[in-house]
Short mmCIF file of C-alpha atoms in Angstrom, two decimals:
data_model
loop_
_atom_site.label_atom_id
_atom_site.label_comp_id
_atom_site.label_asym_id
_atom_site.label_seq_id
_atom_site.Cartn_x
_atom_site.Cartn_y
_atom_site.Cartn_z
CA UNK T 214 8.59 6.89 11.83
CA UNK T 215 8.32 6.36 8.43
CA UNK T 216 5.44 4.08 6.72
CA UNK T 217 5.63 3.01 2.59
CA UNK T 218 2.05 2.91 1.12
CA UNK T 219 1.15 1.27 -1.92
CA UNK T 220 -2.47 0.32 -2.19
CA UNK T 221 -5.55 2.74 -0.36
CA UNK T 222 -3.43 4.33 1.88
CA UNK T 223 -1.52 6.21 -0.97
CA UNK T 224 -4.91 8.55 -0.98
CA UNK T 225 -4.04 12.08 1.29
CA UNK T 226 -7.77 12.62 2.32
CA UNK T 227 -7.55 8.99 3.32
CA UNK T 228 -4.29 9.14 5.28
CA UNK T 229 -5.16 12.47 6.50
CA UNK T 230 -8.48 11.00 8.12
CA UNK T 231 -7.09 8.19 9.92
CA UNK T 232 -3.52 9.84 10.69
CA UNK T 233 -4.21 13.40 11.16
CA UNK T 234 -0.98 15.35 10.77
CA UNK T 235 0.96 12.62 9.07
CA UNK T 236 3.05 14.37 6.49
CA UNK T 237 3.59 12.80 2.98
CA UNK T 238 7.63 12.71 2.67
CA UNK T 239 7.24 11.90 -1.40
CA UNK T 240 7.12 8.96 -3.97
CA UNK T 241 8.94 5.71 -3.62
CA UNK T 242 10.04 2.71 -5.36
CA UNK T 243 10.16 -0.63 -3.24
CA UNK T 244 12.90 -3.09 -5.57
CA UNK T 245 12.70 -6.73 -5.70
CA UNK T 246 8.46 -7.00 -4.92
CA UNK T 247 5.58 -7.20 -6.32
CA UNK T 248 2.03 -6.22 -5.89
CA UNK T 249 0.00 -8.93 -5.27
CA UNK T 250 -4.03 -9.30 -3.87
CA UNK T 251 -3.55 -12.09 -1.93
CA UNK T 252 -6.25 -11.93 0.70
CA UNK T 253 -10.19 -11.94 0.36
CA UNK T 254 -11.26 -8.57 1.66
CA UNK T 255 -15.57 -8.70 1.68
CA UNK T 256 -15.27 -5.12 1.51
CA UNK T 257 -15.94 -2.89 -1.90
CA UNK T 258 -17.75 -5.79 -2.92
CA UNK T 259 -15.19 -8.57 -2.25
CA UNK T 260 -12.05 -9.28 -3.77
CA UNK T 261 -8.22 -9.38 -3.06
CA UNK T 262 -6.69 -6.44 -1.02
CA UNK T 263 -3.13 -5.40 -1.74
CA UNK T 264 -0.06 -6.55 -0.85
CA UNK T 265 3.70 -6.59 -1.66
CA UNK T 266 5.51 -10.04 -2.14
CA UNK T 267 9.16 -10.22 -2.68
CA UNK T 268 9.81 -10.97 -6.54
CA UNK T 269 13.53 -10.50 -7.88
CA UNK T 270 13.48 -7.29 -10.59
CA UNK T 271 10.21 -6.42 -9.97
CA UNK T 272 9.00 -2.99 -8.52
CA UNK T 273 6.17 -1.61 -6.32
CA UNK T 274 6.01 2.38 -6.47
CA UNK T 275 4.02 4.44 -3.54
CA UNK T 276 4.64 7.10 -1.04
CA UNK T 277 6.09 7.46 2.27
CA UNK T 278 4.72 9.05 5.05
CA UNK T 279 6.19 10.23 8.12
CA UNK T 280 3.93 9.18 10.77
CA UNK T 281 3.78 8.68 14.94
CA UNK T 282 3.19 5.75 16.80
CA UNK T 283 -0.24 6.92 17.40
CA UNK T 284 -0.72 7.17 13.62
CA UNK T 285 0.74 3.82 13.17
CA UNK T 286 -1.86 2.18 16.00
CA UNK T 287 -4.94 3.67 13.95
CA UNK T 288 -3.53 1.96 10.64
CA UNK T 289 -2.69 -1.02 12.14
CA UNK T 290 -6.28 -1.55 13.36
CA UNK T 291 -7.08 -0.55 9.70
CA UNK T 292 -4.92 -2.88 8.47
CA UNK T 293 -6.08 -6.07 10.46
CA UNK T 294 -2.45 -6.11 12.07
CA UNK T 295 -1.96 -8.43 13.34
CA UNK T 296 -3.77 -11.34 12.18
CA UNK T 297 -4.31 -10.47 8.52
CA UNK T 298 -1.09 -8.21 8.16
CA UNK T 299 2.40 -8.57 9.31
CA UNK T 300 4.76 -5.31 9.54
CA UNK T 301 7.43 -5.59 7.18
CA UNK T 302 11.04 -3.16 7.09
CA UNK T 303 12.10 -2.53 3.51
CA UNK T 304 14.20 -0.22 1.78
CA UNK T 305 12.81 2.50 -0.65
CA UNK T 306 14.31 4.54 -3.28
CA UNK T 307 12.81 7.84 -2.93
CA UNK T 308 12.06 10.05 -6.22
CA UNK T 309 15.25 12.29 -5.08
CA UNK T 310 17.39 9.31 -4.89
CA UNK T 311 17.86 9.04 -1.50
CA UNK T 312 17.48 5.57 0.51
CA UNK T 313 14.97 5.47 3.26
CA UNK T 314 13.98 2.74 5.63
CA UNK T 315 10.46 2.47 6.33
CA UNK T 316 8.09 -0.08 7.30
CA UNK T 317 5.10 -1.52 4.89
CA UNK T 318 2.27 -3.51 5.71
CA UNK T 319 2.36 -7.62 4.44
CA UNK T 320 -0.53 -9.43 4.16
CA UNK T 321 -0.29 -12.85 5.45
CA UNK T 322 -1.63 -14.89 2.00
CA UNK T 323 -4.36 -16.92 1.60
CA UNK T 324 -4.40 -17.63 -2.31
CA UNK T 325 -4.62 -14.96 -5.04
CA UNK T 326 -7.29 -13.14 -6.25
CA UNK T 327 -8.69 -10.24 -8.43
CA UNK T 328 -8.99 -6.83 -6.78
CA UNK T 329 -12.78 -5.63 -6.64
CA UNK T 330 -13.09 -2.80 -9.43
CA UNK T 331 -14.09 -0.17 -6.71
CA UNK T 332 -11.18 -1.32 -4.73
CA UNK T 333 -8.69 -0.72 -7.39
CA UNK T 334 -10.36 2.29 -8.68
CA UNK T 335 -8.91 3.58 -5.33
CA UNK T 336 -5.45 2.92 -5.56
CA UNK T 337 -5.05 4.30 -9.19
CA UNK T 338 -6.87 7.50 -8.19
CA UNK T 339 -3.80 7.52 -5.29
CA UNK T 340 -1.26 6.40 -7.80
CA UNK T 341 -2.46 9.47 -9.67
CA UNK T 342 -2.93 11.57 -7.02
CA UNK T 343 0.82 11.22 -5.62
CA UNK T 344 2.18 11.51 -9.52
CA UNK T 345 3.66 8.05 -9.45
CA UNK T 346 4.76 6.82 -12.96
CA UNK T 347 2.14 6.65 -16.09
CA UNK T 348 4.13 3.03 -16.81
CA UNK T 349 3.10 2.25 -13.10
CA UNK T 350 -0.43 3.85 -13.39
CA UNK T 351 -1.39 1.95 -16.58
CA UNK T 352 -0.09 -1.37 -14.80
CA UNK T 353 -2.62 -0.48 -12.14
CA UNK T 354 -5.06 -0.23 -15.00
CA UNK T 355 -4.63 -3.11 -16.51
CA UNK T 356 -5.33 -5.57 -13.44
CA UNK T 357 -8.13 -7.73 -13.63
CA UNK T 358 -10.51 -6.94 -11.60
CA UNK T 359 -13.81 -9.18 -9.96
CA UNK T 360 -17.36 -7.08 -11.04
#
């Protein structure tokens, strides 16, 4: 099966740790959402933990990774699914142009809020890592951050 990361789970050591043998399929665009923090996460030192929202002619750019059910069982304890994430099927452009469906992780919001710094750190070192766009990277950047 195929899972769309855009936040921590971008990271291959990551991925590789709690999915071992997942392969990364490439980068992806998600069209009409945006990245949003819109649940407290105490971890990293608190602050919001990402998420995707829809949003007409926005973007969200990550990876897919082609992962088994097993693989999606250890992320979804990860992820807090069910009660802090919901499983969402989108469509994503992939780099090569083709059109994959995949499934993404959706927080279920509770307000909005800054991403720790640590936190964020995190998913620009995986935006960086997977070669996702420097217009994308330097949006990461430019988030406010709590600390």
């Amino acid at each position: 099966m195929l899972y769309f990361a855009y936040g921590f789970n971008m990271q291959t050591a990551h991925m590789r740790a709690h999915c071992p043998g997942c392969a990364l399929v490439g980068r992806a665009v998600l069209r009409d959402h945006r990245l949003s923090f819109s649940r407290w996460w105490a971890a990293w030192g608190g602050g919001g933990v990402a998420d995707i929202q829809p949003a007409p002619s926005e973007t969200v750019e990550g990876v897919v990774w082609e992962i088994s059910p097993v693989h999606r069982e250890a992320l979804d304890r990860f992820e807090e699914y069910p009660p802090s994430y919901t499983r969402k099927d989108v469509m994503v452009e992939m780099s090569d142009g083709r059109t994959l469906s995949a499934f993404a992780y959706a927080a279920r919001p509770e307000g909005s809020y800054r991403p720790a710094r640590s936190y964020l750190r995190q998913i620009v070192a995986g935006a960086r890592e997977q070669g996702l766009s420097p217009a994308y990277v330097a949006f990461l950047n430019g988030i406010s951050t709590e600390g």
